[in-house]
Amino acid sequence: MSSSSGNYIVCSNCFAIPPTTPLRCSRCTSVDSYCSKKCFSRHFKHLHKSLCTPKPSPNSNAITSPSSSPRLTIALAPIPPSTKITASPNSSLPLVPPVLLSSTTACSWCFASDTVTKLFPPTPTPSLHKYCSAKCQRSDFFGAFENFIHNSTMKQNKSTPRPPPTLLLANRLLSALIIKELPSSGGGPSPPSPLQVEFDSMEANLDAVRSTDTTSLQHKANDLESYHRQFWSVIRMFRGVSEPSAPHQHLIDFAKSCLTVLPPATAPAALNPNLDLNLNSINTLAILKIYANAATICDASGNKLGVGLFSQLSGVNHSCSPNGHQSFVTGRNNRMPSLNIFSTRRINANEEVTVAYCDLGAPTDVRQKELLGTYFFNCNCSKCQLPVDSTYLSTYNKCVENESKVLNLIDTGKYLSCLPILRAMTPSVETVWGRHSTQWGLHLLKIVKISLLQEEGEFNQEEIQNFIVEAKGIFEKLFGPGNEIEIMIRENYAI
């Protein structure tokens, strides 16, 4: 938020010109600078820290996104299998704090899911966001104001629904663009912030949207505009508080680190001039870019936790026969979730890096329906051109049906009744997903876990040992060494 005009630099907290050499963050390459330690402490603690990313290392680039085609990522050199891929040093970090799908499943900041029973604050009114620790709660700038808005609305109407995660994520994106904007003290145009450059490079699939019903999209854009104004009105309200207030002191501190004015939420966006007027707004553009680029954050078992925007994934295209696999690191050291992409086979130099946006085991029509409905594009890859195999379709449907039966039995505590179904499913799981997939590894671990509930002598120890070793190798290849499931296997089975 600081800027320079000639030899002048503006403080990111109070917007004053520093009387001496300005203070800068030593952790990142941000443009933020400060006129005093007090301003540095206030702004860093309550705002800068949540958006601060480490300094880049010049030797960490393995792939790059050409400027002529932002949605294309190419290997600069041959990449061996099971190798972590990074388009830039900070590409694994989210552009803005991700949004949890439900506050009852995990911590809203670090997404730790093993502390559900310890989440706080335990307020009489259900909070929109809860946290595993005070440190996570203090770090969540956006969540603090979203909680206040939700709780205030709940007092007036207890049936108020939870805001959709995409709306919260879009508001966070627009607000972060404003917070990280570079004000010009010389009256000239401001240079674009790194986040603005990233936002501009994201695809929005505008042509695909024009061919669909835009009424729903317009309603969502209107909801975003309304929420965006409410969000900044609350910030403005707390910024004007001069007396200390114990219950809301963190909100006051957060607000005093922000801009004082409510920015226009409907400023014209630099879109295609041939677009309809109702599509030509910054709110609509933000929603479209969320739909086209947001990633569903899952834990190592495939459970959906939340949605987020990651620079690296927004530059990697989909393929039904990908050479890469994305995974997320959650619940680590009170930090936001991060994204990793690993190669699933050797990737040659100058070859495009691709990942799957959907379940690769699903039939073609199911995959295409999900891709069109979620990401607004039709996949025409070679795999999608293959004729429909009725036998494969029957096998897939049987897998889905049996998996549902297993989950129902587990929910009712009938664990040993699952074992015959799981063993009968094994050939089908191998046919649909293959022996090197997450689904295959999880399937083996389910058989292991339930088999060990039997009395000794009722199961084949050598077979169980082989299943554990195979599953461990799969997850190490897909998610890299030291991933959550590998650690669990090592701790539970001493392998």
XYZ file of C-alpha atoms in Angstrom:
495
model
C 0.000 0.000 0.000
C 2.953 2.355 0.153
C 3.918 4.328 -2.905
C 6.677 6.524 -4.169
C 6.590 9.753 -6.174
C 10.010 11.133 -6.905
C 11.886 10.613 -3.632
C 8.765 10.320 -1.427
C 7.420 7.115 0.092
C 4.063 6.965 1.882
C 3.538 4.958 5.094
C 1.232 1.979 4.529
C -0.512 2.543 7.857
C -0.998 6.299 8.289
C -0.144 7.454 4.727
C 2.317 10.019 6.073
C 5.697 10.689 4.480
C 8.362 9.065 6.727
C 10.667 11.669 8.321
C 13.592 9.231 8.104
C 14.479 6.072 6.202
C 11.253 4.023 6.006
C 10.928 0.656 7.711
C 10.219 -2.328 5.473
C 9.151 -5.913 6.004
C 12.210 -8.178 6.041
C 10.136 -11.298 5.314
C 8.764 -10.477 1.873
C 9.230 -8.273 -1.170
C 6.022 -6.318 -0.578
C 5.827 -2.601 -1.309
C 4.634 -1.935 2.254
C 6.799 0.513 4.191
C 6.288 2.430 7.446
C 7.189 5.725 9.054
C 7.657 4.353 12.583
C 7.840 1.137 14.581
C 4.347 1.848 15.927
C 2.868 1.985 12.435
C 4.885 -1.054 11.425
C 3.653 -3.057 14.437
C 0.007 -2.081 13.976
C -0.178 -2.634 10.229
C 2.001 -5.759 10.134
C 0.191 -7.511 12.973
C -3.336 -6.836 11.818
C -3.145 -6.773 8.029
C 0.223 -7.185 6.332
C 0.993 -10.475 8.069
C -2.099 -12.217 6.664
C -1.022 -11.314 3.108
C 2.748 -11.538 3.598
C 4.669 -14.100 1.532
C 8.364 -15.057 1.827
C 11.039 -13.605 -0.407
C 11.471 -15.524 -3.653
C 14.462 -17.741 -4.221
C 15.934 -17.382 -7.725
C 16.738 -21.101 -7.899
C 13.265 -22.506 -7.113
C 11.580 -22.120 -10.521
C 10.904 -25.408 -12.243
C 8.189 -24.285 -14.657
C 6.867 -20.996 -15.962
C 3.632 -19.476 -17.299
C 4.276 -17.632 -20.590
C 2.835 -14.118 -20.600
C 1.338 -14.701 -24.033
C -0.847 -17.483 -22.631
C -1.470 -17.179 -18.871
C -3.383 -20.458 -18.764
C -0.434 -22.528 -19.930
C 2.336 -23.961 -17.772
C 5.362 -25.538 -19.430
C 8.267 -27.492 -17.989
C 11.560 -25.670 -18.467
C 13.538 -28.892 -18.090
C 12.734 -32.610 -17.771
C 10.903 -33.283 -14.505
C 11.237 -36.792 -12.997
C 8.178 -38.596 -11.548
C 7.045 -37.659 -8.016
C 8.821 -34.294 -8.197
C 7.321 -31.144 -6.681
C 6.576 -28.562 -9.380
C 6.684 -24.799 -8.731
C 5.907 -22.096 -11.273
C 7.294 -19.454 -8.899
C 8.637 -19.513 -5.331
C 5.364 -18.241 -3.822
C 2.996 -20.123 -6.110
C 2.050 -22.699 -3.466
C 0.530 -20.004 -1.247
C -3.058 -18.754 -1.677
C -3.611 -15.324 -3.225
C -6.094 -14.510 -0.449
C -7.062 -16.513 2.647
C -9.188 -19.511 1.546
C -12.757 -20.057 2.789
C -13.869 -23.120 4.719
C -17.030 -24.862 3.503
C -18.347 -25.356 7.040
C -17.127 -24.021 10.387
C -17.940 -27.368 12.022
C -15.421 -29.366 9.993
C -12.096 -27.638 10.639
C -10.290 -24.462 11.708
C -11.243 -21.549 9.445
C -7.639 -20.330 9.164
C -5.277 -23.319 8.972
C -7.962 -25.905 8.062
C -6.773 -28.295 10.790
C -9.470 -30.979 10.894
C -8.214 -32.956 13.897
C -9.290 -30.274 16.397
C -13.016 -30.062 15.582
C -14.071 -30.627 19.204
C -11.771 -27.815 20.377
C -12.883 -25.077 17.982
C -13.665 -21.710 19.515
C -15.022 -19.109 20.234
C -17.932 -20.962 21.932
C -20.475 -18.172 21.387
C -24.260 -18.531 21.986
C -24.809 -17.486 18.346
C -23.233 -19.901 15.848
C -20.175 -18.136 14.453
C -19.432 -18.153 10.761
C -15.793 -19.021 11.498
C -14.193 -20.922 14.371
C -10.546 -21.622 15.081
C -8.265 -24.215 16.600
C -6.219 -21.633 18.517
C -6.086 -17.974 19.477
C -3.138 -17.559 17.103
C -5.245 -18.662 14.123
C -8.089 -16.396 15.218
C -5.781 -13.378 15.511
C -4.411 -14.040 12.024
C -7.775 -14.050 10.250
C -8.388 -10.439 9.197
C -11.298 -11.225 6.844
C -12.875 -13.814 9.135
C -13.095 -11.325 12.010
C -15.331 -8.934 10.080
C -17.299 -11.736 8.424
C -18.062 -13.161 11.869
C -19.230 -9.757 13.112
C -21.518 -9.272 10.074
C -22.975 -12.760 10.379
C -23.565 -12.578 14.145
C -25.147 -9.126 13.851
C -27.470 -10.396 11.129
C -28.329 -13.513 13.157
C -29.512 -11.331 16.043
C -32.070 -9.754 13.719
C -33.030 -12.949 11.887
C -31.967 -16.313 13.298
C -32.794 -18.074 10.049
C -30.123 -16.127 8.144
C -28.263 -18.608 5.919
C -24.500 -18.900 5.836
C -23.030 -16.829 2.962
C -21.861 -19.048 0.090
C -18.097 -19.743 0.176
C -17.721 -18.364 -3.367
C -19.272 -15.048 -2.274
C -16.901 -14.764 0.698
C -13.911 -15.672 -1.473
C -14.906 -13.135 -4.148
C -15.278 -10.417 -1.499
C -11.879 -11.280 -0.051
C -10.354 -11.056 -3.517
C -11.902 -7.646 -4.271
C -11.015 -6.330 -0.812
C -7.414 -7.568 -1.075
C -7.106 -5.783 -4.436
C -8.135 -2.565 -2.705
C -5.936 -3.108 0.360
C -2.857 -3.846 -1.745
C -3.520 -1.042 -4.235
C -0.649 1.409 -4.625
C -1.916 4.969 -4.086
C -0.157 7.591 -6.184
C 0.982 10.678 -4.285
C 2.070 12.448 -7.472
C -1.309 12.452 -9.192
C -0.192 10.057 -11.921
C -1.384 6.510 -12.558
C -0.555 3.956 -9.868
C 1.542 0.919 -10.772
C -0.440 -2.359 -10.565
C 0.153 -4.467 -7.485
C 1.331 -8.099 -7.906
C -2.148 -9.249 -6.902
C -3.722 -7.010 -9.560
C -1.372 -8.456 -12.188
C -2.330 -11.963 -11.093
C -6.038 -11.070 -11.129
C -5.802 -9.622 -14.642
C -4.060 -12.757 -15.938
C -6.758 -15.132 -14.672
C -9.166 -16.460 -17.261
C -12.896 -15.916 -16.786
C -14.375 -17.931 -19.691
C -16.572 -14.998 -20.698
C -17.595 -16.477 -24.049
C -18.873 -19.646 -22.371
C -20.868 -17.607 -19.859
C -22.539 -15.566 -22.597
C -24.050 -18.742 -24.042
C -25.685 -19.634 -20.702
C -28.395 -18.028 -18.604
C -26.895 -14.881 -17.067
C -29.791 -14.199 -14.670
C -28.317 -16.338 -11.891
C -24.904 -14.805 -12.461
C -26.323 -11.304 -12.187
C -28.051 -12.172 -8.900
C -24.748 -13.420 -7.514
C -23.008 -10.236 -8.674
C -25.664 -8.146 -6.923
C -25.268 -10.197 -3.727
C -21.505 -9.670 -3.899
C -21.882 -5.918 -4.338
C -24.247 -5.728 -1.354
C -21.962 -7.825 0.861
C -18.859 -5.941 -0.280
C -20.381 -2.613 0.740
C -21.542 -4.052 4.061
C -18.060 -5.447 4.719
C -16.365 -2.101 4.149
C -19.059 -0.228 6.081
C -18.213 -2.332 9.138
C -14.508 -1.600 8.658
C -15.256 2.104 8.393
C -17.419 1.940 11.534
C -14.694 0.337 13.653
C -12.045 2.634 12.235
C -13.964 5.573 13.687
C -13.956 4.138 17.236
C -11.600 6.138 19.439
C -12.215 4.512 22.843
C -10.871 1.028 23.662
C -13.496 -1.734 23.522
C -12.486 -5.081 24.977
C -15.015 -7.267 23.091
C -14.186 -5.702 19.725
C -10.630 -4.447 20.183
C -9.268 -6.846 17.563
C -11.776 -5.484 15.048
C -10.763 -1.912 15.885
C -7.095 -2.801 15.420
C -7.836 -4.555 12.146
C -9.917 -1.642 10.862
C -7.289 0.976 11.684
C -4.912 -0.901 9.372
C -7.246 -0.386 6.384
C -8.256 2.372 4.042
C -10.692 4.948 5.407
C -13.031 5.196 2.413
C -15.541 2.741 1.016
C -14.392 1.992 -2.537
C -16.939 1.788 -5.354
C -17.892 -1.851 -5.819
C -19.223 -1.339 -9.344
C -16.276 0.411 -10.966
C -16.079 -0.421 -14.689
C -13.768 -3.325 -15.375
C -11.455 -3.632 -18.346
C -13.529 -6.297 -20.052
C -14.448 -7.096 -23.610
C -16.311 -3.985 -24.892
C -18.672 -6.259 -26.843
C -20.024 -7.824 -23.651
C -23.488 -7.021 -22.379
C -23.623 -4.175 -19.851
C -24.895 -6.445 -17.077
C -21.731 -8.547 -17.403
C -19.400 -5.573 -17.476
C -18.842 -5.060 -13.737
C -16.009 -5.838 -11.377
C -18.388 -7.963 -9.255
C -19.349 -10.185 -12.175
C -15.730 -10.475 -13.254
C -14.637 -11.522 -9.757
C -17.299 -14.246 -9.606
C -16.390 -15.550 -13.059
C -12.712 -15.692 -12.148
C -13.543 -17.494 -8.900
C -15.523 -20.115 -10.824
C -12.815 -20.560 -13.439
C -9.779 -20.570 -11.127
C -10.787 -21.505 -7.574
C -9.614 -24.873 -6.276
C -11.487 -27.172 -3.918
C -9.152 -27.751 -0.982
C -9.189 -31.392 0.167
C -7.343 -33.282 2.849
C -5.201 -36.295 1.991
C -8.248 -38.585 2.224
C -10.111 -36.564 -0.392
C -12.562 -34.911 2.009
C -13.591 -31.459 0.752
C -12.655 -28.702 3.222
C -12.880 -25.352 1.437
C -12.153 -23.247 -1.639
C -9.148 -21.059 -2.433
C -7.281 -19.234 -5.180
C -3.721 -20.312 -5.929
C -1.464 -18.657 -8.469
C 0.084 -21.916 -9.626
C -3.165 -23.830 -10.142
C -4.785 -20.946 -12.060
C -1.999 -21.380 -14.619
C -2.316 -25.169 -15.027
C -4.839 -26.583 -17.468
C -7.069 -29.626 -17.042
C -6.536 -32.965 -18.716
C -8.346 -36.275 -18.284
C -4.893 -37.884 -18.742
C -2.787 -35.503 -16.609
C 0.924 -35.636 -15.896
C 0.558 -33.795 -12.580
C -1.395 -34.176 -9.375
C -2.348 -31.429 -6.913
C -2.387 -31.852 -3.149
C -2.894 -29.489 -0.220
C -1.053 -29.040 3.060
C -3.458 -28.130 5.878
C -3.257 -27.686 9.635
C 0.475 -26.942 9.754
C 1.877 -24.425 12.268
C -1.198 -22.137 12.264
C -0.649 -21.270 8.610
C -3.075 -21.025 5.720
C -3.405 -24.115 3.478
C -0.819 -24.369 0.729
C -0.851 -26.126 -2.627
C 1.668 -28.572 -4.042
C 1.735 -30.074 -7.531
C 3.704 -33.284 -8.089
C 4.540 -34.956 -11.378
C 2.876 -38.360 -11.771
C 5.246 -39.401 -14.579
C 8.276 -37.993 -16.355
C 7.475 -34.621 -17.921
C 9.671 -33.691 -20.862
C 11.147 -30.235 -21.392
C 8.691 -27.848 -23.094
C 5.800 -30.217 -22.334
C 2.660 -28.694 -20.830
C 1.944 -29.527 -17.192
C -1.664 -30.592 -16.582
C -3.768 -31.759 -13.635
C -7.289 -33.146 -13.287
C -10.117 -30.836 -12.215
C -12.528 -33.757 -11.695
C -12.736 -37.433 -10.740
C -10.821 -39.254 -13.484
C -12.584 -42.521 -12.725
C -15.994 -41.056 -13.566
C -17.550 -41.824 -16.988
C -17.093 -39.278 -19.778
C -20.557 -37.722 -19.476
C -20.155 -37.272 -15.705
C -16.730 -35.629 -16.146
C -17.918 -33.300 -18.901
C -21.030 -32.291 -16.958
C -18.918 -31.393 -13.900
C -16.352 -29.438 -15.939
C -19.004 -27.469 -17.830
C -21.089 -26.747 -14.743
C -18.164 -25.745 -12.527
C -15.505 -24.337 -14.855
C -17.575 -23.377 -17.936
C -15.641 -25.367 -20.547
C -16.056 -28.531 -22.576
C -13.213 -31.042 -22.481
C -12.360 -32.495 -25.887
C -9.268 -34.484 -24.956
C -8.521 -37.871 -26.511
C -9.931 -39.708 -23.491
C -13.243 -37.856 -23.809
C -13.438 -38.829 -27.496
C -13.434 -42.552 -26.732
C -16.786 -44.373 -27.182
C -18.791 -45.086 -24.048
C -18.028 -48.519 -22.619
C -21.205 -49.964 -21.092
C -19.190 -52.473 -19.040
C -17.018 -49.702 -17.574
C -20.112 -47.620 -16.787
C -21.679 -50.544 -14.935
C -18.450 -51.142 -13.003
C -18.220 -47.481 -11.975
C -21.847 -47.363 -10.804
C -21.314 -50.555 -8.813
C -18.256 -48.986 -7.112
C -20.254 -45.898 -6.138
C -23.111 -48.061 -4.842
C -20.811 -50.307 -2.767
C -18.906 -47.322 -1.379
C -22.200 -45.889 -0.143
C -23.010 -49.217 1.542
C -19.608 -49.253 3.257
C -20.060 -45.707 4.588
C -23.514 -46.563 5.951
C -22.166 -49.646 7.736
C -19.287 -47.629 9.220
C -21.721 -44.947 10.424
C -23.737 -47.611 12.252
C -20.648 -49.234 13.775
C -20.908 -52.476 11.766
C -17.252 -52.431 10.783
C -16.625 -56.133 10.167
C -19.648 -56.264 7.834
C -17.742 -53.915 5.517
C -14.890 -56.326 4.881
C -16.609 -58.678 2.402
C -17.926 -55.694 0.425
C -14.492 -54.023 0.336
C -12.765 -57.196 -0.855
C -15.410 -57.734 -3.524
C -14.875 -54.130 -4.682
C -11.115 -54.537 -5.168
C -11.128 -55.576 -8.862
C -13.638 -52.828 -9.708
C -11.602 -50.130 -7.931
C -8.510 -51.260 -9.836
C -10.401 -51.139 -13.152
C -11.921 -47.697 -12.600
C -9.080 -45.769 -10.933
C -5.947 -47.883 -11.394
C -3.323 -49.093 -8.911
C -1.508 -45.753 -8.697
C -4.453 -43.582 -7.640
C -5.543 -42.028 -4.358
C -8.712 -44.134 -4.449
C -6.684 -47.359 -4.687
C -4.447 -46.380 -1.773
C -7.422 -45.423 0.423
C -9.177 -48.659 -0.523
C -6.187 -50.717 0.635
C -6.005 -48.804 3.933
C -9.717 -49.421 4.596
C -9.179 -53.158 4.175
C -6.141 -52.993 6.480
C -7.910 -51.008 9.198
C -11.005 -53.217 9.301
C -9.036 -56.477 8.985
C -7.001 -55.580 12.078
C -10.242 -55.375 14.085
C -10.525 -59.167 13.754
C -8.979 -61.635 16.127
C -5.371 -62.592 15.427
C -5.256 -65.501 13.021
C -8.403 -64.462 11.167
C -6.484 -62.386 8.622
C -3.386 -62.849 6.478
C -0.619 -60.832 8.126
C 1.636 -60.932 5.074
C -1.161 -59.632 2.835
C -1.935 -56.798 5.263
C 1.764 -55.894 5.423
C 1.951 -55.743 1.617
C -1.175 -53.565 1.449
C 0.338 -51.075 3.923
C 3.637 -50.875 2.034
C 1.834 -50.417 -1.309
C -0.453 -47.695 0.055
C 2.483 -45.865 1.644
C 4.324 -45.881 -1.691
C 1.257 -44.526 -3.541
C 0.780 -41.556 -1.217
C 4.485 -40.777 -1.131
C 4.493 -40.653 -4.931
C 1.300 -38.567 -5.213
C 1.739 -36.181 -2.269
C 5.479 -36.212 -1.674
C 7.416 -37.491 1.351
C 6.126 -36.470 4.767
C 2.470 -36.106 3.712
C -0.325 -36.572 6.261
C -1.318 -40.104 5.250
C 2.277 -41.318 5.105
C 2.839 -39.956 8.610
C -0.348 -41.683 9.794
C 0.790 -44.981 8.268
C 4.205 -44.685 9.895
C 2.726 -43.867 13.311
C -0.072 -46.465 13.280
C 1.675 -49.373 11.561
C 5.359 -48.675 12.332
C 6.321 -48.771 8.656
